Coordinates of C-alpha atoms and ligand atoms in Angstrom, one line a residue:
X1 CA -4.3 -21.8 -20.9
X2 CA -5.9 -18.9 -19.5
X3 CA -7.7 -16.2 -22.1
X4 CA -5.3 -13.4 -20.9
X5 CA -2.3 -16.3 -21.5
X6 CA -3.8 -16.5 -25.5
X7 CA -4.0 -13.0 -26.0
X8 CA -0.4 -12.4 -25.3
X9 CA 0.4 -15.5 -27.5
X10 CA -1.8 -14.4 -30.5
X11 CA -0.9 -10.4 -30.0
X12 CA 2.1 -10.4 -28.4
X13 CA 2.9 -8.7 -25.3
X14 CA 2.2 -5.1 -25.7
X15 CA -0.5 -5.9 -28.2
X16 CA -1.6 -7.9 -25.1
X17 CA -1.6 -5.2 -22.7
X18 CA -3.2 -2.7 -25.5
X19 CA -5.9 -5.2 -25.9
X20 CA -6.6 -5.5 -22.1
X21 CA -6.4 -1.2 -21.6
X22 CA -9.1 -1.2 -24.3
X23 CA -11.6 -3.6 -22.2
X24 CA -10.9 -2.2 -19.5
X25 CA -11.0 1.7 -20.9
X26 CA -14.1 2.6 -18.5
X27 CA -12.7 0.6 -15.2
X28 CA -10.1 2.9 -13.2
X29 CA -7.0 1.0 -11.7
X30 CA -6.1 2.1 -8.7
X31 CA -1.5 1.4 -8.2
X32 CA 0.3 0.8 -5.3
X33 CA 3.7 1.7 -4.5
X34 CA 5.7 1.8 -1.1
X35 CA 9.1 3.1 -1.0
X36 CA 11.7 4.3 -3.8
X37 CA 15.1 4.6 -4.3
X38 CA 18.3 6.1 -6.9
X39 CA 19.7 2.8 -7.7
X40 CA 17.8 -0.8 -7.7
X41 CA 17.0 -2.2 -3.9
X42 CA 15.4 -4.7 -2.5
X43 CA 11.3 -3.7 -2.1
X44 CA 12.1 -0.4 -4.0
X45 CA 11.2 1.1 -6.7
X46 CA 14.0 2.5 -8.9
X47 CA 14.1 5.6 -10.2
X48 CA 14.8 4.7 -13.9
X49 CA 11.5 2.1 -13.3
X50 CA 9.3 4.5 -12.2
X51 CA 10.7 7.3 -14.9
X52 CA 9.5 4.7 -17.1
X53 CA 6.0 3.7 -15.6
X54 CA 4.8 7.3 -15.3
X55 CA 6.0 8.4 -19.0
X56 CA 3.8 5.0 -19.9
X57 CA 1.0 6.4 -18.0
X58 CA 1.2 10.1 -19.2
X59 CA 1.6 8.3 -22.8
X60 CA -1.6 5.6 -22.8
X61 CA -3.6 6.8 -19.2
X62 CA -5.6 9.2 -18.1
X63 CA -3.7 10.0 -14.6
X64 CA -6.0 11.0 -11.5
X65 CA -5.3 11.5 -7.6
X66 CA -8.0 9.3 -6.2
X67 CA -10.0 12.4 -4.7
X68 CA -9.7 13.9 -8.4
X69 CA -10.9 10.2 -10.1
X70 CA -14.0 10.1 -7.3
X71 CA -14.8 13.9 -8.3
X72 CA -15.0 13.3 -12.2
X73 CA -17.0 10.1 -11.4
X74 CA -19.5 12.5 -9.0
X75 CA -19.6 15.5 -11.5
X76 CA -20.2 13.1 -14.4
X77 CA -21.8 10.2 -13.3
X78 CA -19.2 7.8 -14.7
X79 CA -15.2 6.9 -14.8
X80 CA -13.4 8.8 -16.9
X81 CA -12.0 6.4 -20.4
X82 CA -8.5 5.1 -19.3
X83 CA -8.2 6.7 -16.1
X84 CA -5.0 5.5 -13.4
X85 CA -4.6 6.3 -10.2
X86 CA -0.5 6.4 -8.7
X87 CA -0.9 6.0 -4.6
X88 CA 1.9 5.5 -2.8
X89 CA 1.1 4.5 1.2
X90 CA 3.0 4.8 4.3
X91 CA 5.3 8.6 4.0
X92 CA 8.4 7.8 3.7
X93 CA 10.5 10.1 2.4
X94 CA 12.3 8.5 -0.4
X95 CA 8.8 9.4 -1.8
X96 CA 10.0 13.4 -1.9
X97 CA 13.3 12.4 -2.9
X98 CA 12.9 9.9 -5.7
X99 CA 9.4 9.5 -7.2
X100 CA 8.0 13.9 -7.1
X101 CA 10.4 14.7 -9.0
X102 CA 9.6 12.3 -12.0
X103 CA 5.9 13.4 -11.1
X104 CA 6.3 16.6 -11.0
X105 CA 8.4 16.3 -14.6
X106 CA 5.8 14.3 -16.1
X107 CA 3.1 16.6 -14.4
X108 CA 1.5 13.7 -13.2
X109 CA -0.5 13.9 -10.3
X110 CA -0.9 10.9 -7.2
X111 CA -2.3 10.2 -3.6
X112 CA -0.2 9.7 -0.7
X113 CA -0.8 8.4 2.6
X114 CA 0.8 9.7 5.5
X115 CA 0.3 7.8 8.8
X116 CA 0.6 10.6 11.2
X117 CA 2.7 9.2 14.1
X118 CA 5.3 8.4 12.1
X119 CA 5.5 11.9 10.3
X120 CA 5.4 12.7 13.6
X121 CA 8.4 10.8 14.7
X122 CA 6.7 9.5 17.5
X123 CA 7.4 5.8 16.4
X124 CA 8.7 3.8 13.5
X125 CA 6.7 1.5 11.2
X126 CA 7.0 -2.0 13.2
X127 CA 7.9 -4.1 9.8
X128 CA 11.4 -1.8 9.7
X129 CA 11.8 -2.4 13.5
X130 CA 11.7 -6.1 12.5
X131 CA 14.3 -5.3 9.5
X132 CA 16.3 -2.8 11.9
X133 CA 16.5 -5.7 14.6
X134 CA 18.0 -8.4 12.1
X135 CA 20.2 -6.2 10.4
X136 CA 21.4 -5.0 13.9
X137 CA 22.5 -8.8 15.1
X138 CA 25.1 -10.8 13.5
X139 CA 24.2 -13.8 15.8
X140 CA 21.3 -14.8 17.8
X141 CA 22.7 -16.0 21.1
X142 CA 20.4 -18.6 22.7
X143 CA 17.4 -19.9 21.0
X144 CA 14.4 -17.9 21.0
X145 CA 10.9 -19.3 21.5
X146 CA 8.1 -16.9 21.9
X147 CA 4.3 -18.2 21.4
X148 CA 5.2 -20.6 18.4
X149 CA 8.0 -18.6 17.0
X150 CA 11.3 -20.6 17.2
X151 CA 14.7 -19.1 16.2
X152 CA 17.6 -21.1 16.4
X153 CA 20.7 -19.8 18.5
X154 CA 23.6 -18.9 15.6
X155 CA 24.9 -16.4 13.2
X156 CA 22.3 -14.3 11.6
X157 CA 23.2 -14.4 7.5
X158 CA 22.1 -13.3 4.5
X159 CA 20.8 -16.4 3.7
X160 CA 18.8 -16.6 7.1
X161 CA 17.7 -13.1 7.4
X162 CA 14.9 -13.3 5.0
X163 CA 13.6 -16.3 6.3
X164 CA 13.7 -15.0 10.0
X165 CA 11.9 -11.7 8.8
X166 CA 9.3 -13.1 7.3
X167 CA 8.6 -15.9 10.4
X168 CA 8.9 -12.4 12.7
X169 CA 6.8 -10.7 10.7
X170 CA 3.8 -13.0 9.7
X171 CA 3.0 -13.5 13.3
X172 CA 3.4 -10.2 14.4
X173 CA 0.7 -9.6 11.9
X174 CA -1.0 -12.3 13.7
X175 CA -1.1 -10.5 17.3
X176 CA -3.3 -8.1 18.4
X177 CA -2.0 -4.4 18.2
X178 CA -1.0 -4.5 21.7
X179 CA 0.2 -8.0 21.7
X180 CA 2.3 -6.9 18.6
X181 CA 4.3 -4.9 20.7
X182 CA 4.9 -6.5 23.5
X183 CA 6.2 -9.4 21.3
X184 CA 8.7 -6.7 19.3
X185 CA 9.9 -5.7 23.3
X186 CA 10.4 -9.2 24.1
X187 CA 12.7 -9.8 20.7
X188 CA 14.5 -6.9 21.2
X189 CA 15.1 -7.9 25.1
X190 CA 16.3 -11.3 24.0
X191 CA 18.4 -9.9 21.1
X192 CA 20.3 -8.2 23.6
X193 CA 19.6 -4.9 21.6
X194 CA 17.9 -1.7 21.6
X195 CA 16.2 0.7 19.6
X196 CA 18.0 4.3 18.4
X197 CA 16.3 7.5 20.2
X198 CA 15.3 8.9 16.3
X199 CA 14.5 6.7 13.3
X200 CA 17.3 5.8 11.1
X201 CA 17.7 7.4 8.0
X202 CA 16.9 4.3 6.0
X203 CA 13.4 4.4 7.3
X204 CA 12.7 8.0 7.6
X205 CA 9.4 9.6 7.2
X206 CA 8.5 13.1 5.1
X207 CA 8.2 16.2 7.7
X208 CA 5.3 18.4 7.2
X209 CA 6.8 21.2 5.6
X210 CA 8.0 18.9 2.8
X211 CA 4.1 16.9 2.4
X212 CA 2.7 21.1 2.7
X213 CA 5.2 21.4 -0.5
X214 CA 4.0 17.9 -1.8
X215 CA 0.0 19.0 -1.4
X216 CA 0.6 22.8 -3.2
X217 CA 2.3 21.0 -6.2
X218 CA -0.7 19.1 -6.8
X219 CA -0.2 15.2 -4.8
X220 CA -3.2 14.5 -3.0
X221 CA -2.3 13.8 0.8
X222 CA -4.5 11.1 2.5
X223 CA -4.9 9.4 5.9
X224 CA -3.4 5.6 6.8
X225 CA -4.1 6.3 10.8
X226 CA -1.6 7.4 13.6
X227 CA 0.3 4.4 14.4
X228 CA -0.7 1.7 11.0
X229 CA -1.9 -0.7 13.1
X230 CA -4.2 -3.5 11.4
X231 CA -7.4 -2.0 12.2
X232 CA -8.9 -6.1 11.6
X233 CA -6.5 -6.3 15.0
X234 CA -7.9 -3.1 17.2
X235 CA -11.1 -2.6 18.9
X236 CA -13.7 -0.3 17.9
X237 CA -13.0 2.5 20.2
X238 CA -9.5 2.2 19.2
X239 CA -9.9 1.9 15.5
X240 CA -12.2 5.5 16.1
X241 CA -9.1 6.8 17.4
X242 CA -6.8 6.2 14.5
X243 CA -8.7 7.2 11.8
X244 CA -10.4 10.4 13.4
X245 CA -6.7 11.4 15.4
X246 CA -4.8 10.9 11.7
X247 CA -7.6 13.2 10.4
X248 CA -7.0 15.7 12.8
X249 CA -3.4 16.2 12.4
X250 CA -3.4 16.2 8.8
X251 CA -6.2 19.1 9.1
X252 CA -4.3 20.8 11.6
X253 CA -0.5 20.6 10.3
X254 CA -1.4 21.0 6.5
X255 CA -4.3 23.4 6.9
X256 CA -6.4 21.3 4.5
X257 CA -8.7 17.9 5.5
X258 CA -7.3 14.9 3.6
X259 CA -10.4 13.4 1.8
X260 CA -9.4 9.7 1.1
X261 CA -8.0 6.7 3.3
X262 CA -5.7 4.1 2.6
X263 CA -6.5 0.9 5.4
X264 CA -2.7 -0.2 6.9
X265 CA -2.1 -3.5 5.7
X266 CA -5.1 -3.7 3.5
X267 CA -5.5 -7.3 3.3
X268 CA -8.9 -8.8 3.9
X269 CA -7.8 -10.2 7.1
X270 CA -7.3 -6.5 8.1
X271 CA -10.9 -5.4 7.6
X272 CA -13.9 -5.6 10.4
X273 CA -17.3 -4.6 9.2
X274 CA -17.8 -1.3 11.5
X275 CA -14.5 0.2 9.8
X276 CA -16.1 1.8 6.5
X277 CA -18.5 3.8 8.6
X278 CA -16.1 4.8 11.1
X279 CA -13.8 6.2 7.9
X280 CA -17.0 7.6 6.7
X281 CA -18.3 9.7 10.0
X282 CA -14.5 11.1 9.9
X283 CA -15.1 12.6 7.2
X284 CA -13.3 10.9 4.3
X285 CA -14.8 10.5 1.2
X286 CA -13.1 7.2 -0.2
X287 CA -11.0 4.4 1.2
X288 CA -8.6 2.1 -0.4
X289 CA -7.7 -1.7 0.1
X290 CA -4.4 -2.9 -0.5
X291 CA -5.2 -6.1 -2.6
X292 CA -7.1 -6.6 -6.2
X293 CA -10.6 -8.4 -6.7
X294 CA -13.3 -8.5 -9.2
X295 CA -14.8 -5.7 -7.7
X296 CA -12.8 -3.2 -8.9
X297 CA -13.3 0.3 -7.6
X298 CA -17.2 -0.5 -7.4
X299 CA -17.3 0.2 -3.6
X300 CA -16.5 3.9 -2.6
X301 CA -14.9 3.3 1.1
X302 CA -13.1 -0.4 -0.5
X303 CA -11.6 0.6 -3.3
X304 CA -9.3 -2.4 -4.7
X305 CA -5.7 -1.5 -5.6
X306 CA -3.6 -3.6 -7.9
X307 CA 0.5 -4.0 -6.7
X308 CA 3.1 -2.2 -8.3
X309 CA 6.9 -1.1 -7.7
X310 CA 10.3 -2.1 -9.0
X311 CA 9.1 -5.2 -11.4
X312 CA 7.9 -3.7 -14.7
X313 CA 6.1 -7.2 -15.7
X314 CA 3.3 -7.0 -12.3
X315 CA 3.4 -3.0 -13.8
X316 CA 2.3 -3.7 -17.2
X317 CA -0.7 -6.3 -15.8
X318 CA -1.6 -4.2 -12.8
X319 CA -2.2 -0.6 -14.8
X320 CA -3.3 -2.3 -18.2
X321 CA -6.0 -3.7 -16.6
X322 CA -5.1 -7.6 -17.6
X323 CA -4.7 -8.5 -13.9
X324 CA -8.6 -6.9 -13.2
X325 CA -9.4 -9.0 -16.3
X326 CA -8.4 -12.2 -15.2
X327 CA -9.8 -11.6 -11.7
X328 CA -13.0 -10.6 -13.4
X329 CA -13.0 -13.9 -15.5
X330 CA -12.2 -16.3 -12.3
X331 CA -14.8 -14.6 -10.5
X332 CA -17.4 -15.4 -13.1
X333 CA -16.0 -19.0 -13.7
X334 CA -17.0 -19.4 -10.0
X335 CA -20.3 -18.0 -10.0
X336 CA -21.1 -19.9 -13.2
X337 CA -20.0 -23.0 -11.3
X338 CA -22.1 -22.0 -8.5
X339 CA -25.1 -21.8 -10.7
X340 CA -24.6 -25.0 -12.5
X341 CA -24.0 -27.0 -8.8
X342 CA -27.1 -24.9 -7.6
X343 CA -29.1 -26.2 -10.5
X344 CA -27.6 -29.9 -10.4
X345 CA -28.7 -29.8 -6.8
X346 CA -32.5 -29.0 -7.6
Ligands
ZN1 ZN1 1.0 1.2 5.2

């Protein structure tokens, strides 16, 4: 049984949780939320959820935006005690619906991320064209087979959707930018479909007048690039372009430079060594990952973020620190193994 495992057995749950927010008092955690919604959906986070998160935050957290935590830690030369940071990436704008309004009640600040060419209209964010396309079909009408992706000619259910999202979608994330949408024409092609003129209203992003009202009511506004591609997937001239052109719009249509970055995707997959310095030249001061480690928010332009949304148990671990713990504890069981096979093999 793992040590978190025996302190929720000996202290209960919340004493659990209290027990991990007090270790962890001097180590900021960094949430991440996507989209929201009224009532409960599927990859949403409810209203009543999130109601309840941020009262638990305002009750047993210090609550930053991640430009405010990096400016206490500058003027003061350490974290603040207890200190949680609410980001929320991408700009949809369920966000100005559903979750500032709870913020603003609570008087809770956050970070959002606004990829520009979507707030833009310009384009839509290529996951919900993969949703959109399945949703659009009832039946797929001969088999499809592009590179190694097969799917069987028949009815598309609600049993089968899921599964063909997620095949669609794991090797789009696969391709290379441009490859990515070529392989989202073909689909659509051999779906027999086509895309609306305007983005639906199920996948609609904030307009700038609305993230202007979002920034002078005190939520941070940050850069996630033009298009979100996965900057691990672009070269480096392309890569310059996304994070310097999202900086420039942002500057330009909410008269203020966003000072943090949230990389698309965010896994470690979606990284390549030039990118902290490009984000850095741009003029960010910070950047944030989109999966936790060990490290914790010890690297400036890698900041680790912990999952949360809809599910109050992955809540509870990711802002009272018990999911850092227990990355923090497997990362020293490894090294410590390290040590003893490094010193065996003397
Ligand atoms: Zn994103």
């Amino acid at each position: 049984m793992g040590l978190f495992s025996r302190i929720i057995r000996t202290f209960g749950p919340v004493g659990g949780y209290e027990v991990a927010r007090q270790i962890c008092r001097s180590q900021p955690r960094i949430l991440m939320y996507h989209r929201f919604s009224s009532a409960p959906a599927e990859g949403k986070c409810s209203s009543k959820h999130f109601e309840d998160q941020v009262k638990h935050i305002k009750r047993n957290y210090n609550p930053f935006s991640l430009i405010g935590l990096m400016e206490y830690q500058r003027e003061h030369g350490r974290f603040p005690p207890h200190a949680v940071v609410i980001t929320v990436d991408d700009g949809y704008r369920d966000f100005y619906q559903y979750a500032f309004p709870i913020l603003k009640k609570y008087d809770v600040p956050a970070t959002l991320f606004a990829t520009t060419g979507f707030i833009e209209r310009e384009h839509w964010l290529w996951p919900d064209k993969i949703t959109w396309l399945l949703n659009e079909v009832s039946e797929i009408p001969e088999t499809i087979q592009i590179d190694l992706i097969e799917l069987p000619s028949g009815p598309v259910s609600a049993e089968n959707r899921p599964v063909y999202w997620k095949r669609l979608n794991d090797h789009a994330l696969s391709l290379p930018d441009q490859e990515k949408q070529q392989f989202i024409g073909e689909l659509t092609l051999r779906l027999n479909t086509a895309f609306p003129l305007s983005i639906p209203g199920a996948y609609e992003p904030l307009n700038w007048e609305e993230l202007r009202e979002l920034q002078d009511s005190g939520i941070e506004i940050g850069g996630h690039t033009v298009t979100h591609p996965s900057l691990g997937r672009v070269d480096e001239e392309q890569a310059k372009e996304e994070i310097f052109g999202c900086m420039e719009s942002l500057t330009k249509n909410l008269g203020e430079r966003p000072r943090t970055f949230c990389y698309p995707n965010g896994q470690p997959s979606d990284f390549k060594p030039f990118l902290p310095g490009i984000v850095e030249r741009a003029g960010f001061y910070g950047a944030v990952t989109a999966f936790p480690d060990a490290r914790g928010v010890a690297e400036p332009y890698l900041m680790r973020r912990h999952a949360s949304g809809d599910d109050m148990f992955q809540f509870f671990k990711s802002v009272s620190g018990a999911e850092l713990i227990g990355l923090q504890l497997r990362s020293e069981v490894r090294l410590g193994m390290g040590a003893v096979v490094a010193s065996y093999g003397r």
